[in-house]
Short mmCIF file of C-alpha atoms and ligand atoms in Angstrom, two decimals:
data_model
loop_
_atom_site.label_atom_id
_atom_site.label_comp_id
_atom_site.label_asym_id
_atom_site.label_seq_id
_atom_site.Cartn_x
_atom_site.Cartn_y
_atom_site.Cartn_z
CA MET A 740 0.05 0.15 -0.07
CA THR A 741 1.33 3.68 -0.97
CA SER A 742 1.84 5.74 2.21
CA SER A 743 0.98 8.76 0.52
CA TYR A 744 -0.23 9.70 -3.07
CA ARG A 745 0.86 12.80 -5.08
CA PHE A 746 -1.80 14.39 -7.36
CA SER A 747 -1.63 16.24 -10.68
CA PHE A 748 -3.87 18.28 -13.04
CA GLY A 749 -3.45 20.06 -16.29
CA PRO A 750 -3.93 24.12 -16.27
CA TRP A 751 -6.96 23.09 -18.66
CA ASN A 752 -9.15 21.62 -15.60
CA ILE A 753 -9.50 25.52 -14.51
CA SER A 754 -11.57 26.68 -17.33
CA GLU A 755 -13.93 29.55 -18.15
CA GLY A 756 -16.84 27.21 -18.90
CA ALA A 757 -17.32 27.47 -22.34
CA ASP A 758 -18.86 24.41 -24.10
CA PRO A 759 -19.96 23.58 -27.65
CA PHE A 760 -23.45 25.28 -26.93
CA GLY A 761 -22.41 28.27 -25.36
CA PRO A 762 -19.56 30.97 -24.43
CA ALA A 763 -17.38 31.24 -21.46
CA VAL A 764 -19.11 32.14 -18.39
CA ARG A 765 -16.31 32.96 -15.95
CA SER A 766 -13.52 35.40 -16.42
CA GLU A 767 -10.28 34.12 -17.78
CA PHE A 768 -7.72 33.24 -15.03
CA PRO A 769 -4.26 34.01 -16.14
CA HIS A 770 -2.41 30.69 -17.28
CA GLU A 771 0.70 31.23 -15.43
CA LYS A 772 -1.02 32.22 -11.84
CA LYS A 773 -2.30 28.74 -12.03
CA PHE A 774 0.61 27.23 -10.78
CA ALA A 775 0.61 29.13 -7.50
CA LEU A 776 -2.92 27.22 -6.85
CA TYR A 777 -1.29 23.57 -7.06
CA LYS A 778 0.40 23.15 -3.52
CA PRO A 779 -2.43 24.77 -1.47
CA LEU A 780 -4.85 22.44 -3.33
CA GLY A 781 -2.93 19.57 -2.23
CA PHE A 782 -1.16 18.88 -5.83
CA ASP A 783 2.32 18.52 -6.54
CA GLY A 784 2.21 17.44 -10.36
CA VAL A 785 1.51 19.38 -13.47
CA GLN A 786 0.01 18.06 -16.79
CA PHE A 787 1.00 20.02 -19.71
CA HIS A 788 0.09 20.01 -23.61
CA ASP A 789 3.03 21.37 -25.59
CA ASP A 790 1.33 24.76 -26.00
CA ASP A 791 0.76 25.12 -22.33
CA VAL A 792 4.16 25.50 -21.90
CA VAL A 793 4.99 27.20 -25.23
CA PRO A 794 1.94 29.20 -26.50
CA ASP A 795 1.90 29.85 -30.31
CA LEU A 796 4.15 26.95 -30.31
CA ASP A 797 3.82 26.87 -34.32
CA GLU A 798 4.97 30.50 -34.83
CA GLN A 799 8.03 30.26 -32.07
CA SER A 800 11.71 29.69 -33.30
CA PRO A 801 14.09 27.01 -31.70
CA ASP A 802 15.63 29.60 -29.43
CA GLY A 803 12.28 31.04 -28.51
CA ILE A 804 11.07 27.66 -27.50
CA VAL A 805 13.88 27.11 -25.35
CA ARG A 806 13.78 30.49 -23.52
CA LYS A 807 10.04 30.00 -22.85
CA CYS A 808 10.61 26.38 -21.55
CA ALA A 809 13.50 27.77 -19.28
CA GLU A 810 10.85 30.46 -17.84
CA VAL A 811 8.00 28.06 -17.06
CA LYS A 812 10.52 25.40 -15.67
CA GLY A 813 11.52 28.41 -13.36
CA MET A 814 8.22 28.85 -12.30
CA LEU A 815 7.69 25.30 -11.48
CA ASP A 816 10.76 24.94 -9.48
CA ASN A 817 9.45 28.30 -7.49
CA GLN A 818 6.10 26.54 -6.66
CA GLY A 819 8.20 23.13 -5.90
CA LEU A 820 5.89 21.47 -8.69
CA VAL A 821 6.84 18.59 -11.01
CA PRO A 822 5.88 18.48 -14.74
CA GLU A 823 4.28 15.08 -14.95
CA PHE A 824 3.88 14.87 -18.78
CA VAL A 825 3.55 16.69 -21.88
CA ALA A 826 1.32 15.92 -24.62
CA PRO A 827 1.23 17.21 -28.19
CA ARG A 828 -1.82 18.88 -28.75
CA LEU A 829 -2.71 17.60 -32.21
CA TRP A 830 -6.53 18.64 -32.33
CA PHE A 831 -6.31 22.54 -32.95
CA ALA A 832 -4.22 22.84 -35.99
CA PRO A 833 -5.85 22.97 -39.19
CA GLN A 834 -2.99 20.52 -40.34
CA THR A 835 -4.90 18.11 -37.89
CA ILE A 836 -8.50 18.49 -39.10
CA ASP A 837 -8.40 14.78 -40.25
CA GLY A 838 -5.97 13.56 -37.67
CA GLY A 839 -2.25 13.73 -37.55
CA TYR A 840 -0.56 10.53 -37.96
CA THR A 841 -3.22 9.00 -39.54
CA SER A 842 -4.25 11.61 -41.81
CA ASN A 843 -4.52 10.82 -45.77
CA ARG A 844 -2.49 13.94 -46.39
CA GLU A 845 1.42 13.02 -46.13
CA ALA A 846 1.92 16.88 -45.31
CA ASP A 847 -0.38 16.73 -42.48
CA ARG A 848 1.56 13.61 -41.30
CA ARG A 849 4.80 15.22 -41.51
CA TYR A 850 3.45 18.23 -39.36
CA ALA A 851 2.09 15.97 -36.96
CA GLN A 852 5.35 13.95 -36.32
CA ASP A 853 7.71 17.24 -36.41
CA ARG A 854 5.22 18.77 -33.69
CA THR A 855 5.59 15.63 -31.56
CA MET A 856 9.35 15.91 -31.68
CA ARG A 857 9.53 19.30 -30.44
CA THR A 858 6.94 18.03 -28.03
CA ILE A 859 9.84 15.69 -26.86
CA ASP A 860 12.25 18.49 -26.73
CA ILE A 861 9.83 20.73 -24.48
CA ALA A 862 9.50 17.95 -22.18
CA ARG A 863 13.28 17.51 -21.87
CA GLU A 864 13.71 21.16 -21.55
CA ILE A 865 11.49 21.31 -18.86
CA GLY A 866 12.94 18.18 -16.87
CA CYS A 867 10.03 15.92 -17.77
CA LYS A 868 10.59 12.20 -19.33
CA ALA A 869 6.96 11.47 -20.50
CA ILE A 870 4.69 12.21 -23.53
CA VAL A 871 1.11 11.40 -23.41
CA LEU A 872 -0.57 10.51 -26.66
CA TRP A 873 -4.11 11.25 -26.75
CA LEU A 874 -5.06 10.19 -30.31
CA SER A 875 -7.98 12.55 -30.28
CA ARG A 876 -8.13 12.98 -34.09
CA GLU A 877 -6.61 9.79 -34.98
CA GLY A 878 -9.94 8.26 -36.25
CA THR A 879 -12.70 8.56 -38.72
CA TYR A 880 -15.94 10.55 -39.15
CA ILE A 881 -16.83 7.75 -41.61
CA ARG A 882 -14.96 4.34 -41.58
CA GLU A 883 -14.26 4.24 -45.58
CA SER A 884 -12.23 7.76 -45.21
CA LYS A 885 -9.14 5.82 -43.80
CA ASN A 886 -7.66 2.15 -44.13
CA GLY A 887 -7.65 0.83 -40.49
CA ARG A 888 -4.56 -1.36 -41.13
CA VAL A 889 -2.60 1.60 -42.58
CA ALA A 890 -3.65 3.74 -39.58
CA TYR A 891 -2.48 1.53 -37.27
CA GLU A 892 1.19 1.21 -38.96
CA ARG A 893 1.23 4.77 -39.01
CA ILE A 894 0.62 5.03 -35.36
CA LEU A 895 3.15 2.23 -34.66
CA ALA A 896 5.57 3.95 -37.28
CA THR A 897 5.21 7.39 -35.29
CA ILE A 898 5.65 5.77 -31.66
CA ASN A 899 8.71 4.07 -33.32
CA ALA A 900 10.23 7.33 -34.48
CA MET A 901 9.76 8.94 -31.05
CA LEU A 902 11.62 6.25 -29.09
CA GLU A 903 14.25 6.38 -31.73
CA TYR A 904 14.44 10.28 -31.29
CA ASP A 905 14.81 10.15 -27.78
CA LYS A 906 16.35 7.02 -26.26
CA GLU A 907 14.93 7.97 -22.61
CA ILE A 908 11.57 9.10 -23.28
CA GLU A 909 8.49 7.11 -22.27
CA ILE A 910 5.36 7.20 -24.12
CA TRP A 911 1.87 6.66 -22.18
CA ILE A 912 -0.72 6.34 -24.68
CA GLU A 913 -4.36 7.67 -23.70
CA PRO A 914 -7.03 5.39 -25.19
CA LYS A 915 -10.52 6.89 -25.69
CA PRO A 916 -12.82 5.13 -27.98
CA ASN A 917 -14.59 8.13 -29.59
CA GLU A 918 -15.10 11.82 -29.66
CA PRO A 919 -13.88 14.23 -31.53
CA THR A 920 -14.13 11.47 -33.95
CA ASP A 921 -16.95 9.44 -34.52
CA GLN A 922 -14.61 6.22 -33.83
CA ALA A 923 -11.04 6.57 -32.78
CA TYR A 924 -8.17 4.26 -33.10
CA VAL A 925 -6.69 2.77 -30.12
CA PRO A 926 -9.94 2.53 -28.06
CA THR A 927 -8.78 0.70 -24.95
CA ILE A 928 -5.71 -0.24 -23.14
CA GLY A 929 -5.62 -3.68 -24.69
CA HIS A 930 -4.73 -1.80 -28.03
CA ALA A 931 -1.98 0.48 -26.32
CA VAL A 932 -0.40 -2.53 -24.75
CA ALA A 933 -0.23 -4.55 -28.07
CA LEU A 934 1.14 -1.41 -29.64
CA ALA A 935 3.66 -1.25 -26.80
CA TYR A 936 4.79 -4.97 -27.25
CA ALA A 937 5.00 -4.32 -31.24
CA SER A 938 7.41 -1.12 -30.70
CA VAL A 939 10.95 -1.04 -30.92
CA ASP A 940 11.65 -0.54 -27.24
CA PRO A 941 8.34 -2.00 -25.39
CA GLN A 942 9.63 -1.14 -22.01
CA ARG A 943 9.37 2.61 -22.68
CA VAL A 944 5.72 2.60 -23.96
CA LYS A 945 2.87 2.38 -21.43
CA GLY A 946 -0.81 3.68 -20.93
CA LEU A 947 -2.64 6.35 -19.33
CA ILE A 948 -6.22 5.24 -18.54
CA GLU A 949 -8.93 7.98 -18.00
CA SER A 950 -11.94 6.46 -15.92
CA ALA A 951 -14.44 8.14 -18.51
CA HIS A 952 -12.82 6.85 -21.51
CA ALA A 953 -12.83 3.38 -20.06
CA LEU A 954 -16.86 3.92 -19.40
CA LEU A 955 -17.33 5.33 -22.95
CA ALA A 956 -15.76 2.07 -24.36
CA GLY A 957 -18.61 0.33 -21.78
CA LEU A 958 -15.69 -1.13 -20.01
CA ASP A 959 -14.94 -0.96 -16.23
CA PRO A 960 -11.85 1.61 -15.40
CA ALA A 961 -10.71 -0.86 -12.41
CA ASP A 962 -10.40 -3.68 -14.83
CA GLU A 963 -8.57 -1.57 -17.59
CA MET A 964 -6.06 -0.60 -14.98
CA ALA A 965 -5.68 -3.91 -13.68
CA PHE A 966 -4.69 -4.92 -17.21
CA ALA A 967 -2.11 -2.22 -17.53
CA LEU A 968 -0.92 -2.94 -13.86
CA ALA A 969 -0.59 -6.53 -14.69
CA HIS A 970 1.78 -5.57 -17.68
CA GLY A 971 3.82 -3.23 -15.59
CA LYS A 972 2.15 -0.67 -18.03
CA LEU A 973 0.34 2.11 -16.33
CA GLY A 974 2.11 5.33 -16.61
CA SER A 975 -0.55 7.40 -15.09
CA VAL A 976 -4.40 7.56 -14.79
CA HIS A 977 -7.14 10.38 -15.37
CA LEU A 978 -9.48 9.99 -12.54
CA ASN A 979 -12.83 11.45 -13.26
CA ASP A 980 -16.63 9.97 -13.69
CA GLN A 981 -18.97 9.85 -16.62
CA ASN A 982 -22.79 9.22 -16.24
CA GLY A 983 -23.52 7.13 -19.09
CA LEU A 984 -22.61 6.92 -22.91
CA LYS A 985 -22.81 10.86 -24.22
CA TYR A 986 -19.87 13.32 -24.66
CA ASP A 987 -16.89 13.22 -22.43
CA GLN A 988 -18.25 14.85 -19.35
CA ASP A 989 -15.10 14.83 -17.03
CA LYS A 990 -17.25 14.74 -13.90
CA ASN A 991 -15.53 14.60 -10.38
CA PHE A 992 -14.01 11.44 -9.40
CA GLY A 993 -16.76 8.91 -8.12
CA ALA A 994 -19.53 11.52 -8.64
CA ALA A 995 -21.62 9.15 -10.76
CA ASN A 996 -20.29 5.86 -10.30
CA LEU A 997 -18.97 5.44 -6.47
CA ARG A 998 -18.38 1.65 -6.65
CA ALA A 999 -16.51 1.87 -10.05
CA ALA A 1000 -14.39 4.34 -8.12
CA PHE A 1001 -14.07 2.15 -4.81
CA ASN A 1002 -12.57 -0.50 -7.21
CA GLN A 1003 -10.56 2.06 -9.17
CA VAL A 1004 -8.80 3.07 -6.11
CA ARG A 1005 -8.43 -0.52 -4.87
CA VAL A 1006 -6.80 -1.87 -7.48
CA LEU A 1007 -4.42 0.92 -7.50
CA GLU A 1008 -3.73 0.61 -3.53
CA GLU A 1009 -3.45 -3.43 -4.10
CA ALA A 1010 -0.87 -2.66 -6.79
CA GLY A 1011 1.29 -0.25 -4.57
CA TYR A 1012 0.57 2.57 -7.55
CA GLY A 1013 2.48 5.50 -6.72
CA SER A 1014 5.21 3.97 -4.81
CA LYS A 1015 7.45 4.47 -7.96
CA GLY A 1016 6.56 8.13 -8.22
CA GLU A 1017 3.20 7.95 -10.36
CA PHE A 1018 1.03 10.64 -9.93
CA VAL A 1019 -2.91 10.22 -9.23
CA GLY A 1020 -3.71 12.74 -12.17
CA LEU A 1021 -7.21 14.05 -12.74
CA ASP A 1022 -8.95 15.17 -15.62
CA VAL A 1023 -12.00 17.01 -14.41
CA LYS A 1024 -14.01 19.81 -15.73
CA ALA A 1025 -16.01 22.40 -13.25
CA MET A 1026 -19.74 22.47 -13.97
CA ARG A 1027 -20.72 25.91 -16.24
CA THR A 1028 -23.14 26.77 -13.33
CA GLN A 1029 -20.03 27.05 -10.87
CA ALA A 1030 -19.85 30.76 -10.33
CA GLY A 1031 -16.44 32.50 -9.54
CA ASP A 1032 -13.48 33.79 -11.16
CA CYS A 1033 -11.03 30.90 -10.78
CA VAL A 1034 -13.22 27.50 -9.75
CA THR A 1035 -11.27 24.99 -8.16
CA GLU A 1036 -13.70 23.01 -6.06
CA HIS A 1037 -14.05 20.10 -8.57
CA LEU A 1038 -10.48 19.37 -8.03
CA SER A 1039 -10.13 19.65 -4.46
CA ASN A 1040 -13.25 17.45 -3.96
CA SER A 1041 -12.27 14.77 -6.54
CA ARG A 1042 -9.07 14.56 -4.51
CA ALA A 1043 -10.86 14.27 -1.21
CA ILE A 1044 -13.00 11.47 -2.67
CA PHE A 1045 -9.76 9.59 -3.78
CA LEU A 1046 -8.47 9.77 -0.14
CA HIS A 1047 -12.03 8.93 1.41
CA LEU A 1048 -12.19 5.88 -0.69
CA VAL A 1049 -8.37 4.85 0.10
CA GLU A 1050 -9.77 4.83 3.70
CA LYS A 1051 -12.80 2.51 2.45
CA VAL A 1052 -10.05 0.38 0.81
CA ARG A 1053 -8.08 0.12 4.01
CA SER A 1054 -10.80 -0.48 6.06
CA TRP A 1055 -12.64 -3.25 3.90
CA ASP A 1056 -12.80 -6.50 5.86
CA GLN A 1057 -11.00 -8.51 3.30
CA GLU A 1058 -11.43 -11.85 5.54
CA LEU A 1059 -15.15 -11.39 5.47
CA GLU A 1060 -14.81 -11.28 1.66
CA ARG A 1061 -12.57 -14.31 1.44
CA GLN A 1062 -14.86 -16.40 3.37
CA MET A 1063 -17.74 -15.07 0.94
CA ILE A 1064 -15.59 -15.94 -2.12
CA GLU A 1065 -14.79 -19.22 -0.49
CA ALA A 1066 -18.66 -19.87 -0.18
CA ARG A 1067 -19.49 -18.52 -3.42
CA ASP A 1068 -22.10 -16.53 -1.74
CA TYR A 1069 -21.65 -12.99 -4.16
CA GLU A 1070 -25.05 -12.02 -3.19
CA ALA A 1071 -23.85 -11.43 0.61
CA LEU A 1072 -20.13 -10.26 -0.86
CA GLU A 1073 -22.20 -7.31 -2.76
CA PHE A 1074 -24.61 -6.50 -0.02
CA ALA A 1075 -21.42 -6.45 2.16
CA VAL A 1076 -19.62 -4.11 -0.41
CA MET A 1077 -22.62 -1.77 -0.62
CA LYS A 1078 -23.03 -1.46 2.98
CA HIS A 1079 -19.28 -0.63 3.49
CA LEU A 1080 -19.71 2.22 1.08
CA MET A 1081 -23.07 3.31 2.66
CA GLY A 1082 -21.21 3.38 5.79
CA VAL A 1083 -24.01 1.07 7.43
CA LYS A 1084 -23.55 -2.07 9.51
C1 XLS B 140 -8.33 13.76 -22.72
C2 XLS B 140 -6.80 13.96 -22.65
C3 XLS B 140 -6.73 15.68 -22.78
C4 XLS B 140 -5.27 16.20 -22.40
C5 XLS B 140 -4.07 15.06 -22.69
O1 XLS B 140 -9.15 13.37 -21.76
O2 XLS B 140 -6.40 13.66 -21.30
O3 XLS B 140 -7.55 16.12 -21.79
O4 XLS B 140 -5.54 16.96 -23.30
O5 XLS B 140 -4.07 15.06 -23.92
MG1 MG B 141 -7.74 12.76 -20.29
#
């Protein structure tokens, strides 16, 4: 069991509340002032997109990128914060409208590869050795628009190019089955682990599992985590929640599926997750109805729910569970779990 956990979130988790159907409802909080909020909220790690570190990345010179990285690294050092990962944001640029690595246009694929190598440079400059690949637009709006086998070959070729470009970098693939595309490639941790084993350096390719993404694939997040842990390939997690099959809600951890959250905490606890420095990452979004200039309750609440569930895992009667499993009395076992979660005897 891990004695104490370290938590992380990305600056995008402090947002102004805009959604596809309406504008921002809260005033913008200066991006680089967010670093001062992390420690007071109980967070030690910062998740980054490449352009969270270096805004207007595509317009920056190599020297400009190095200067900006040094500035951000100084801010992190001043706050005692650790960069957990850097992710290439390959879903905004016009070159990535139809994907980057799997685009049908060679120029777009080259843009995505070049930007990905610059993301690795940025990660190294700020003292981080993990790259997250959330393959947001690596998919299709209609299946016939891309050749799936070729698409997977191109994704693997990109992973290999990254591993060759930097001999120490780790790649954490963040699976998601859909959104923004109709169907995405690499929808589950099983796909990600298969790519890891097919790569030129399997040890350095792992997964990042997001609770909501597993639920959107109709899968149990704890089981997805168990699979990755069984292969020593859980680089990090994005704990949050999802209320049914709809757009990615990034709800507070445990807020829709408390028992599923309990089982996620349990599988992490029992694997000693965190004991090798792994972060408990959150990817949660404040409700658009939440007023305030800089709302962070969704972050502190999700972290608190995680810690309460750690106590629930640690106080769970495993001997009672063993006896019920021995007797194959799963009705009794389920009722015991529910009573434990409800706090009733
Ligand atoms: C999607 C991803 C995204 C981050 C990392 O859930 O986690 O939120 O941008 O790429
Ligand atoms: Mg995520």
